[in-house]
Coordinates of C-alpha atoms and ligand atoms in Angstrom, one line a residue:
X2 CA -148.7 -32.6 89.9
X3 CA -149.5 -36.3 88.5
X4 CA -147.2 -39.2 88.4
X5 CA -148.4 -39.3 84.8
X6 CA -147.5 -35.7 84.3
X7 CA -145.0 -34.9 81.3
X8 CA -141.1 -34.2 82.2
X9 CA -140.0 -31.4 80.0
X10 CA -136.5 -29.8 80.0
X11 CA -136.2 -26.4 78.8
X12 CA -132.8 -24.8 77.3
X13 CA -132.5 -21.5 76.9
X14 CA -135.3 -20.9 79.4
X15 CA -133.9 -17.2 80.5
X16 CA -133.9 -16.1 76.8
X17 CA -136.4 -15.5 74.4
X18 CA -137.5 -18.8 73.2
X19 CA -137.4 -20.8 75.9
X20 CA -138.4 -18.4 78.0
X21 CA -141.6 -18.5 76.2
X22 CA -142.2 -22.3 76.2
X23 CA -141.3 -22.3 80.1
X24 CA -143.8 -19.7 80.8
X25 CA -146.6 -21.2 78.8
X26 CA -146.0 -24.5 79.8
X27 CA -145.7 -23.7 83.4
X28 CA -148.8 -22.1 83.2
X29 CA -150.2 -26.0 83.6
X30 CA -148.7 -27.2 86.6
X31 CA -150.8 -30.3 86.6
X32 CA -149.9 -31.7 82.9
X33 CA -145.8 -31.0 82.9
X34 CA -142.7 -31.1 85.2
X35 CA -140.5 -28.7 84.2
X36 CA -136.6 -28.3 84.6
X37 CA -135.0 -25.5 83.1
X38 CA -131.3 -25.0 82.3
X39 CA -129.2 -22.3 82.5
X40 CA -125.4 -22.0 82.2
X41 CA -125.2 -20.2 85.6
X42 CA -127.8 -20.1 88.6
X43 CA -126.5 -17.5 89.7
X44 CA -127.0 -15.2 87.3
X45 CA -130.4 -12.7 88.0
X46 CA -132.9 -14.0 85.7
X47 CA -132.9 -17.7 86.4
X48 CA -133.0 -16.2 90.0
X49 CA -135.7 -14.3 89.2
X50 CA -137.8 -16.6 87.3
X51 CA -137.1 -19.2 90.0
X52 CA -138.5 -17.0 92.7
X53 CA -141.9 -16.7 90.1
X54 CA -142.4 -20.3 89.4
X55 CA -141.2 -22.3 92.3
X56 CA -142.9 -25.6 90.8
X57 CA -139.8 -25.4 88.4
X58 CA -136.9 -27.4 89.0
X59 CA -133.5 -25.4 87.9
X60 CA -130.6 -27.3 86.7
X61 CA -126.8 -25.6 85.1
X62 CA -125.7 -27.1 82.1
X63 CA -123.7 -25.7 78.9
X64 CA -123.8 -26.6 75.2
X65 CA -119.9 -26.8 75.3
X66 CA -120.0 -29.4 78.1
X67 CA -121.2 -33.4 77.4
X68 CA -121.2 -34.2 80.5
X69 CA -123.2 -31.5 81.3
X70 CA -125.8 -32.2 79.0
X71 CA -126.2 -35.7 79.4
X72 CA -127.3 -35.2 83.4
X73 CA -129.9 -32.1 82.7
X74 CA -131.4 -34.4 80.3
X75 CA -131.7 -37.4 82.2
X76 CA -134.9 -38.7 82.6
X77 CA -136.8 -36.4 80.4
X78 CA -139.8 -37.4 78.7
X79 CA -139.4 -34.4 76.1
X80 CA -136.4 -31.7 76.2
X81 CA -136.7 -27.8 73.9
X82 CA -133.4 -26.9 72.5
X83 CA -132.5 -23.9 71.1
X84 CA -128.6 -22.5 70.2
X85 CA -127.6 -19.1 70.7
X86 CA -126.2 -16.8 67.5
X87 CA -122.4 -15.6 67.9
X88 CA -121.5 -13.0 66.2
X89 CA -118.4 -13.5 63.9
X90 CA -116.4 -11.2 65.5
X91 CA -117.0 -12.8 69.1
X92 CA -116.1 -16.4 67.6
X93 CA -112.8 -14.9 66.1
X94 CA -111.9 -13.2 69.7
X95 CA -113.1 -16.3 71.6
X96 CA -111.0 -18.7 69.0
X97 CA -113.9 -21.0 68.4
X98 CA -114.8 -22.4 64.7
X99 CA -117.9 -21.3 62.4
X100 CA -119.0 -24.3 63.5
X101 CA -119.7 -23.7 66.8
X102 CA -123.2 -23.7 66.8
X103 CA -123.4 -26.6 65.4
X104 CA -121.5 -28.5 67.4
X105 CA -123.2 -27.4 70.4
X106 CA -126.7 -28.0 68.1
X107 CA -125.2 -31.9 67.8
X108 CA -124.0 -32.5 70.9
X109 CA -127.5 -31.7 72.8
X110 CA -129.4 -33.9 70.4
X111 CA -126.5 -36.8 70.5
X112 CA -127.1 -36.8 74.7
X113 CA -130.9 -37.1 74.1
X114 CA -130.2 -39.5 72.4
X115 CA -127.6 -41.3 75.0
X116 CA -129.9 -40.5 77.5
X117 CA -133.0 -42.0 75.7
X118 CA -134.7 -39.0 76.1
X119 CA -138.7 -39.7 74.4
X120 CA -139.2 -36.4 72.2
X121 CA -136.4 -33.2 71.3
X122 CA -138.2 -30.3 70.2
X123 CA -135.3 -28.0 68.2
X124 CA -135.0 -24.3 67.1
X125 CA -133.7 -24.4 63.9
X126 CA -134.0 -21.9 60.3
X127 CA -134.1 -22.4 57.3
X128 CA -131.2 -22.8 55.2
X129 CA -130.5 -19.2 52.8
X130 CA -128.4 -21.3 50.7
X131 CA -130.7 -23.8 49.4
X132 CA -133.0 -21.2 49.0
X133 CA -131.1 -19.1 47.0
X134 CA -129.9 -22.2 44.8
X135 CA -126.3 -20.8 46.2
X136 CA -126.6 -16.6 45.5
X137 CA -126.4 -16.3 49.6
X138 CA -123.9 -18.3 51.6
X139 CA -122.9 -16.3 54.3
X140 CA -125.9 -16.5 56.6
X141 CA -123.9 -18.7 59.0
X142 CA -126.1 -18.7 61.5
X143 CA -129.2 -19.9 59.7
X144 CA -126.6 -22.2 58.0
X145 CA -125.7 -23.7 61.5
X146 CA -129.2 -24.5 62.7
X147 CA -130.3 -25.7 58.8
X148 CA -128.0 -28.5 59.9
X149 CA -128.6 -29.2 63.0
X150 CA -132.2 -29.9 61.5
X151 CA -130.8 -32.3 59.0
X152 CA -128.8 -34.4 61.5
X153 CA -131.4 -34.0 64.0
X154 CA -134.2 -35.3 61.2
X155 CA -132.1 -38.1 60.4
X156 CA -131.9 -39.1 63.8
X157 CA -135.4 -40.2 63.6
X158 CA -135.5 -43.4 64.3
X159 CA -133.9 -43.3 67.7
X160 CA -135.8 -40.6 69.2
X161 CA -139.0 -38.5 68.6
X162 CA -138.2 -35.2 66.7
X163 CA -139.7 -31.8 65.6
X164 CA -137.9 -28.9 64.7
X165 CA -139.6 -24.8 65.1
X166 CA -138.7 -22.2 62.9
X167 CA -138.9 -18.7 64.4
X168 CA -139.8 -15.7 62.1
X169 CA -138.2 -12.5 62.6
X170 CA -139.1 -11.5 65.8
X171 CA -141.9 -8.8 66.3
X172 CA -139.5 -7.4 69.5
X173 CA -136.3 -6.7 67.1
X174 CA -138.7 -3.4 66.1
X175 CA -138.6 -2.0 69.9
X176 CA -134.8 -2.3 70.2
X177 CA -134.9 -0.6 66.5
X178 CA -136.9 2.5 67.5
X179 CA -135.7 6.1 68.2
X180 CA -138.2 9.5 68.7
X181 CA -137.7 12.2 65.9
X182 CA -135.8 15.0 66.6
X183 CA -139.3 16.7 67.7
X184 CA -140.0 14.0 69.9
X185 CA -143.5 13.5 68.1
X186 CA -142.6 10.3 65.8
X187 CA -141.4 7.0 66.9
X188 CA -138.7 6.2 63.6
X189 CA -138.6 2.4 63.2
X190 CA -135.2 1.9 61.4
X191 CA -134.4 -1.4 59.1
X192 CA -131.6 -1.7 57.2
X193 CA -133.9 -2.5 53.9
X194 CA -136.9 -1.1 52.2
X195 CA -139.4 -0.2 54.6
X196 CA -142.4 -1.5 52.3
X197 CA -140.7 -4.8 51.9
X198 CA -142.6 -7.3 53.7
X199 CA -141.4 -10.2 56.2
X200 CA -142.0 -13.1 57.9
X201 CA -143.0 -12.3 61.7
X202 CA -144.0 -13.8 64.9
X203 CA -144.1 -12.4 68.2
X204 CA -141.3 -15.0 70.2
X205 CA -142.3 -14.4 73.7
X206 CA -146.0 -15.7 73.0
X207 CA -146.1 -17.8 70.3
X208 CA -143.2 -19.8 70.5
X209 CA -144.6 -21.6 73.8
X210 CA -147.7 -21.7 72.2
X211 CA -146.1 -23.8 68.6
X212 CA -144.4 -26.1 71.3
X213 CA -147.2 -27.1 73.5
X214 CA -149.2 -27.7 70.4
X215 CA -146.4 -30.3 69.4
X216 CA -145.9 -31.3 73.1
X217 CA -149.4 -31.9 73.6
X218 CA -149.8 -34.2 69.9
X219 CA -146.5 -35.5 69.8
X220 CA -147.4 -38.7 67.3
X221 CA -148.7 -36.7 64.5
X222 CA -145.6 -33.8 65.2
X223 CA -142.7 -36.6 64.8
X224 CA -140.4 -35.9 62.2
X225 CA -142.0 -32.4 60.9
X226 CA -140.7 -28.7 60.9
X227 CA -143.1 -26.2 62.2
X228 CA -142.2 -22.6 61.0
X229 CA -143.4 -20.2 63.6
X230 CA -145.3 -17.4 61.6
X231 CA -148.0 -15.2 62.4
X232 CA -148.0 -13.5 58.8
X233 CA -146.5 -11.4 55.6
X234 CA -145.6 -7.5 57.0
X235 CA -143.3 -5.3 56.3
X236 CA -142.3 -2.7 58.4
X237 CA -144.1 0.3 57.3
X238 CA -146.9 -2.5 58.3
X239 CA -145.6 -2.3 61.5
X240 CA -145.3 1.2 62.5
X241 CA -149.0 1.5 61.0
X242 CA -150.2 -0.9 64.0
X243 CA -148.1 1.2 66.2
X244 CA -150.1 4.0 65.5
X245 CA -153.5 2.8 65.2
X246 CA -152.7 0.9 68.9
X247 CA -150.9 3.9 70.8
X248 CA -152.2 6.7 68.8
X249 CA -147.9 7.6 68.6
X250 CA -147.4 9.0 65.1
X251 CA -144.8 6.2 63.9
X252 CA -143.0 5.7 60.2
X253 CA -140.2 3.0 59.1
X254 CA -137.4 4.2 57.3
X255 CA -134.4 2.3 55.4
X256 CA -131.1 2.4 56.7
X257 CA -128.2 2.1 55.3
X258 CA -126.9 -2.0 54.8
X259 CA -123.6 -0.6 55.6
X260 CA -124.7 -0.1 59.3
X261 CA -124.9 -3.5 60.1
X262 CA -121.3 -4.8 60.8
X263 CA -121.3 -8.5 61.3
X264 CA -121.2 -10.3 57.9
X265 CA -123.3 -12.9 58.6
X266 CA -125.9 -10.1 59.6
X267 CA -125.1 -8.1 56.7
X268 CA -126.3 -12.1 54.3
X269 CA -129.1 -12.4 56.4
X270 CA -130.4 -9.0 55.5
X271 CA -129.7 -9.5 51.7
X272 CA -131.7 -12.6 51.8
X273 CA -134.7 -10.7 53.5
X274 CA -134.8 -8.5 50.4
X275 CA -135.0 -11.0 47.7
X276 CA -136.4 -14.4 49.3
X277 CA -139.1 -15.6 51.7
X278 CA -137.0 -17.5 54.2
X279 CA -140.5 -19.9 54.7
X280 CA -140.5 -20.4 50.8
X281 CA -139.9 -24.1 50.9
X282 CA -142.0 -24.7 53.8
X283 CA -145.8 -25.5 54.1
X284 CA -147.7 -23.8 57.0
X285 CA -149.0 -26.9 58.1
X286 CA -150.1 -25.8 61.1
X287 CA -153.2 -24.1 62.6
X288 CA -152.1 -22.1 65.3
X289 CA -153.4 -18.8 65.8
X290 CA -150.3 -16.5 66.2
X291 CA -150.0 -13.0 67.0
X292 CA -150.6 -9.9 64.5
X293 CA -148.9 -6.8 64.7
X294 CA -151.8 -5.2 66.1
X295 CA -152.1 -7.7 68.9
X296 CA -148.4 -7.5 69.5
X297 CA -148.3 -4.0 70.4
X298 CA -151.2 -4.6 72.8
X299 CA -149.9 -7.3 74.5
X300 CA -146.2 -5.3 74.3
X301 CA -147.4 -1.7 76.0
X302 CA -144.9 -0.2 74.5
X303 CA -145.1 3.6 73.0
X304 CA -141.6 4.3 72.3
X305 CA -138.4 4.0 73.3
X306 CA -137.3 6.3 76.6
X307 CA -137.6 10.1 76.1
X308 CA -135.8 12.4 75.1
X309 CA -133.8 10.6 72.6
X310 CA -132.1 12.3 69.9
X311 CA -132.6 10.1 66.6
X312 CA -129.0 10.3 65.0
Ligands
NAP8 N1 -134.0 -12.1 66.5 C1 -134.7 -12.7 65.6 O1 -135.5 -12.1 64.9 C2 -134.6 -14.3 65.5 C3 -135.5 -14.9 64.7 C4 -135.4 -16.3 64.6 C5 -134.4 -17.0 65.2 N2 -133.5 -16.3 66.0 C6 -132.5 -17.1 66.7 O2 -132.8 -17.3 68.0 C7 -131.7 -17.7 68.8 C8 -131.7 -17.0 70.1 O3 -132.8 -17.3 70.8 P1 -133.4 -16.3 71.9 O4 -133.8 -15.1 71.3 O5 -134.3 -17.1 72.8 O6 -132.0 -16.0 72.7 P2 -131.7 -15.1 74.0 O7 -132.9 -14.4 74.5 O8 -130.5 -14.3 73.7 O9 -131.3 -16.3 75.0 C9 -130.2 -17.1 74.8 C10 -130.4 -18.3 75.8 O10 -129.4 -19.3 75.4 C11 -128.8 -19.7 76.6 N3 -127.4 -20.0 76.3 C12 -126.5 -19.2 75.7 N4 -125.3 -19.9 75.6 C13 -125.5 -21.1 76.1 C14 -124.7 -22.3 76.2 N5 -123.4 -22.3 75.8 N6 -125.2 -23.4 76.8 C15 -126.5 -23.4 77.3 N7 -127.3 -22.3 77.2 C16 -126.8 -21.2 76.6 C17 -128.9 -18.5 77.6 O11 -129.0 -19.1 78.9 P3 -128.1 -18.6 80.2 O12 -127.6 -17.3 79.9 O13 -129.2 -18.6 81.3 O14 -127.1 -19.7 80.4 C18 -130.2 -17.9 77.2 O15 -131.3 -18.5 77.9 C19 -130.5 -17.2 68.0 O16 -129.8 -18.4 67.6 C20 -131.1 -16.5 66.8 O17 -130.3 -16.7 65.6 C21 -133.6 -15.0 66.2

């Protein structure tokens, strides 16, 4: 490690996202120093991941807590945020606002700021509402993050900024899969037309990869929103690549909108059948991303466990 090397803090660095930008930039040990934050150190996977990458520094912190924040970011030459989704029903039991991602979205980025922290790198999404000139307005979490874009873009001129977009994730289809009654298909259910085609990217590869590209050219990055998509598929797409990469006969069938509970779910899928969620954004990047057929490589997966029953 260089005195000149990069300090980077990572939230969210046991899930998805930042798992993804810890692992690839702790791939270069010489170029970054990495903290990553997790609401608990105790808990299995930071444990876990600790154990793999002992060059990483650990820290707890919590979106709920200032005081928290402020110290993991100390210091920092750069720091990835990303909020987590809760579901409506979970905000109502917990007694906490629609807001509430928000809030946490704002108070990480008005700590960097405190802290004088040189670069945030955000999650964010698109906004469904301005999209839909108003038709959709119940995606509340795309909502949330929309605006913690806005305030974090307008916060330019105190700190460096760029904000990622995610696509739907590539993974969602593994958690979505059941065998056939037969056990000789692999079903891949989504709760809209099966030919209808979406926005992907695979989130455990190429998120790192869309944030070291910004990490590593911050100048030109400041102030731009980066949505993270590998392509156009829809999921009959998908169980196609399936096949032709585990040879597993594979289809992808609609189900029923009334499955999915949570209302803000429920928007977010009616928006997938009508807009492009990227449909005000350029692709003004270059990045190779990952394609179905690469995805299913990289994921070895050929079905969920058997024998499964698909109800
Ligand atoms: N599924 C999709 O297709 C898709 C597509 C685009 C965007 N998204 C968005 O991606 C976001 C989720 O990202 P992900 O997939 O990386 O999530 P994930 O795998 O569920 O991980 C969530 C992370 O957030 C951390 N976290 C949760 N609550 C926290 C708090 N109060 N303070 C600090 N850290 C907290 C957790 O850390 P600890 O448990 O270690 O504290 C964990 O590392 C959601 O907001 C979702 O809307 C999803």
């Amino acid at each position: 490690m260089t005195h000149d090397s990069l300090s980077i803090v990572i939230f969210g660095a046991t899930g998805n996202q930042g798992g993804s930008v810890l692992r690839t930039l702790a791939a270069h040990k010489t170029a970054y120093r990495i903290r990553a934050v997790t609401r608990s150190l105790n808990q299995t996977k930071a444990a876990q991941l600790s154990m793999l990458m002992p060059h990483v520094d650990w820290v707890e912190a919590d979106l709920d807590d200032k005081q928290s924040l402020l110290k993991a970011v100390t210091g920092a030459d750069m720091v990835f945020g990303v909020t987590p989704s809760i579901q409506s029903a979970k905000l109502r039991k917990m007694n906490k606002s629609l807001d509430t991602e928000f809030e946490q979205g704002k108070r990480l980025v008005d700590a960097c700021i405190e802290q004088k922290v040189g670069m945030l790198v955000f999650s964010t999404l698109p906004s469904p509402r301005k999209i839909t000139r108003g038709q959709i307005t119940g995606v509340n979490h795309y909502e949330n993050k929309y605006r913690i874009q806005q305030y974090l873009l307008q916060c330019k001129p105190k700190i460096q900024v760029a904000a990622i977009q995610l696509a739907v994730y590539y993974q969602n289809n593994m958690q979505n899969a059941r065998w056939n009654d037969q056990g000789n298909e692999v079903v891949f259910g989504y709760p809209g037309h099966p030919d209808r085609k979406l926005a992907y990217a695979d989130v455990e590869r190429d998120t790192g990869a869309m944030v070291k590209y910004i990490v590593d050219n911050r100048d030109s990055c400041n102030g731009k929103v980066f949505p993270v998509v590998s392509g156009y598929y829809s999921p009959s797409d998908i169980a196609v690549a399936f096949t032709s990469i585990t040879g597993i006969c594979a289809r992808a069938i609609e189900v029923p909108l009334s499955f999915v509970k949570d209302p803000h779910y429920k928007a977010m899928f009616e928006f997938y059948a009508g807009f492009d969620m990227f449909a005000e954004s350029a692709l003004d990047t270059d990045q190779a991303l990952t394609t179905p057929e690469r995805f299913w490589r990289a994921s070895g997966f050929s079905g969920p466990p058997k024998p499964m029953v698909y109800l």
